[in-house]
C-alpha angles and dihedrals in degrees: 000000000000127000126192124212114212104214106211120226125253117210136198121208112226105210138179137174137229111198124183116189133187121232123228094239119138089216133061121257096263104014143022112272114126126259101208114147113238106033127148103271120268096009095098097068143096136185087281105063089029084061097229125169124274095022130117120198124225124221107246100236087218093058091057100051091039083060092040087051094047089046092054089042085056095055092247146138123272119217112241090200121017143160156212125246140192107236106195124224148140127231132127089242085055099078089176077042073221134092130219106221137126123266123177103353103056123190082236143017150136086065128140130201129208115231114184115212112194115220133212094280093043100251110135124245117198141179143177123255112203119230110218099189141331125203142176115244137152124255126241130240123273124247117203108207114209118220087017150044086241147033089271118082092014118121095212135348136225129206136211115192091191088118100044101120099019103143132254153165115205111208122201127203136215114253089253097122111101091187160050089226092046085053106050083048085056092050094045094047090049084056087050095050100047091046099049082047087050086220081126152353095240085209095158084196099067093041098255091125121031127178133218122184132216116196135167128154136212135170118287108264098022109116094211119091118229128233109313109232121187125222121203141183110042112145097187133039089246092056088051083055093054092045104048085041091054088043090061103045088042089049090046093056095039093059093045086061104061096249126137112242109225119216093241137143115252136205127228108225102200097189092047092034086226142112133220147168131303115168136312119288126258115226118217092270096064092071090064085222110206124166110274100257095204103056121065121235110276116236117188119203131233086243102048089051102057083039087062094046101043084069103055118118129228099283126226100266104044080054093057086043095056089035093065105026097047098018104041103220125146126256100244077057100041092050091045087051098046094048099096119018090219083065095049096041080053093052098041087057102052080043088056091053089058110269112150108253100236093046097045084049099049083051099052097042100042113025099020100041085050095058098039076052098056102041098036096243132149114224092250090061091062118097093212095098130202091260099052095040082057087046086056098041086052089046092058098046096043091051105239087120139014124245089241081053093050089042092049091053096042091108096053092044088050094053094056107278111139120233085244091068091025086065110027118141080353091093122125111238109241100159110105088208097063093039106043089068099051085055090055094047092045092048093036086056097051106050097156097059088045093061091045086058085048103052090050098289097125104151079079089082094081085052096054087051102048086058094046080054096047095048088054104048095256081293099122113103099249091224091046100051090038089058101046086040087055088046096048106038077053094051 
């Protein structure tokens, strides 16, 4: 009798990002409204971005070196020579019903990221994302469905075209990403980088980093990607992982089934945690691209450019390089303190006034974070500055106070109290010379019990040392006084 063995099939997902991310100008990409968040709509707008007739728009030098800037960030290549161009479309939030973006001459490409993973046993695992391209271009209007969070199921809609003309760049990745958990990291580590660089606040509730995701899958070993599907509307990292986690599963099965899989652009349904699908998507050649005839090319100098990059800051993953490799600090550490560049500038100064690094980062990412948490703080709103927290740190390992005192006193120290006052007449006596003569006169005034210990009663010597405490105010170092005690009740 023959049996037969179905081998089951193993798939890879093939995924890419789209990021657009607006940048932290005051003025809008081609003219001079304001692009502040939270205006009332339709107040925050001007012929250019209105598209009326008879007017030019102007590049907004700012925009250009905030995307020079993020392209060197991003390890790519800078143009030499780019360009704008007219992509042509057709919505209601649209008012030109074209778009001024760059096409195939970007202000960046050829780039990579690193994203770090932690495994289970907190070592860190990185790898490199390729950056395919990144380019300047302006931002559309918003439409605010009633009834409904889009344009089915709404009964009318509204539009604000306070955000025509914010400017982006929108920055795609290789499909390089295998996972819902690597591309929430990139995405995260984008958000890191932008806002080290200050090109952007990267807040995704406010709109200033949106995500699309592109996702296909294809048994393990086979060369040719499958059917690209976008997904769309996901407003956390944590909501691109689900996505992305519920598109696989949903591809896989679909393709086991039998079923074609459609290039289409898909929708994320947070309160279902599913996606589904939106409309069919347009190829490249749907937008009927032409060079924008009323914006000259772009040339960046030699100079400028080394100018540009001369100003960049230490970004997010060399920091977590030196943090590990000279400090010694952990991964899980090392990625805390590296989050927000406020946090690490904090720690590298307390660093700077001498704290040991393990014990100035167990501080601010346990004690301190939990405070700024509760009571909804950044690090620069707190009155414990670098220099004091390094006083603190050098307090405990020198002796003069205990970690339970520093950590009873936090509050005061983080109002503003310095560790002078914080700690005033609360200091542990560590000077043997100060010490040595409270033991005698505590020994010399309890005879009796001297010559118990003495006579095998040693248990006694607690009780020698709990006098020697209380006469002090509980401010004699314990090992020390254990130790002299000891010494003393021997000799």
């Amino acid at each position: 009798m023959t049996s037969t063995t179905t081998v089951k099939t193993e798939y890879e997902a093939i995924i890419g990002l789209e990021t657009h991310c607006q940048l932290s100008t005051n003025t809008k990409i081609f003219s001079t409204s304001s692009t502040a968040f939270g205006a009332d709509p339709n107040t925050n707008i001007d012929p250019v971005c209105m598209g009326l007739p008879g007017v030019l728009p102007v590049l907004n030098q700012k925009v250009l070196e905030y995307a020079v800037k993020a392209g060197l960030a991003l390890n790519c290549q800078i143009a030499k020579y780019s360009k704008f161009d007219r992509k042509q479309y057709f919505y209601p939030d649209l008012p030109k019903n074209y778009q001024i973006s760059q096409y195939d001459l970007p202000i960046a490409e050829h780039g990579w990221l690193e994203i770090e993973l932690v495994d289970a046993e907190g070592n860190p695992i990185r790898k490199r994302i390729g950056i395919t391209r990144l380019h300047m271009e302006e931002d559309a209007g918003k439409l605010v469905h009633a009834g409904s969070d889009r344009l089915s199921g709404s009964t009318y809609s509204l539009v604000d075209y306070n955000r025509a003309g914010i400017p982006l760049v929108e920055i795609v990745s290789e499909p390089d990403l295998r996972s819902g958990l690597e591309a929430a990291e990139y995405a995260e580590e984008l958000r890191r980088i932008v806002r080290y660089l200050g090109v952007s606040d990267g807040n995704m509730q406010e709109g200033s980093l949106r995500c699309d995701v592109n996702i296909s899958v294809r048994p393990v070993g086979r060369k040719e990607f499958g059917t690209k599907v976008e997904i769309k509307n996901m407003n956390s990292f944590n909501a691109i992982q689900r996505a992305i986690d519920y598109e696989i599963e949903r591809q896989i099965a679909a393709v086991e089934a039998g079923d074609r899989i459609i290039q289409e652009t898909r929708l994320w349904e947070e309160g279902a945690q599913r996606t589904i699908s939106m409309r069919v998507k347009e190829g490249s050649s749907d937008y009927r691209y032409f060079p924008e005839p009323d914006l000259a090319p772009i040339e960046v100098s030699n100079e400028q450019l080394e100018k540009w990059r001369s100003e960049l800051p230490e970004l997010p993953a060399q920091k977590r390089h030196h943090y590990e490799s000279e400090l010694g600090l952990s991964a899980y550490d090392a990625r805390v303190l590296t989050e927000d560049r406020p946090v690490s500038e904090y720690f590298e100064a307390a660093i700077a006034a001498g704290a040991n690094p393990k014990a100035a980062a167990n501080w601010i990412t346990q004690d301190i974070a939990a405070h700024l948490n509760k009571q909804k703080l950044a690090i620069t709103e707190i009155a414990l500055t670098p220099i004091n927290l390094a006083d603190v740190i050098t307090r405990i390992e020198k002796g003069k106070i205990s970690n339970a005192q520093a950590k009873e006193k936090l509050p005061d120290l983080l109002s503003g109290i310095s560790p002078e006052k914080a700690f005033a007449g609360q200091e542990l006596i560590t000077d043997l010379s100060v010490l040595e003569p409270i033991v005698d006169e505590v020994i010399a005034a309890n005879p009796k019990e001297l010559e118990k210990y003495r006579n095998g009663n040693t248990n006694l010597k607690g009780f020698f040392v709990g006098q020697v405490l209380k006469k002090t105010g509980k401010r004699a170092d314990p090992k020390l006084t254990n130790e002299l005690v000891d010494k003393k009740l021997n000799a």
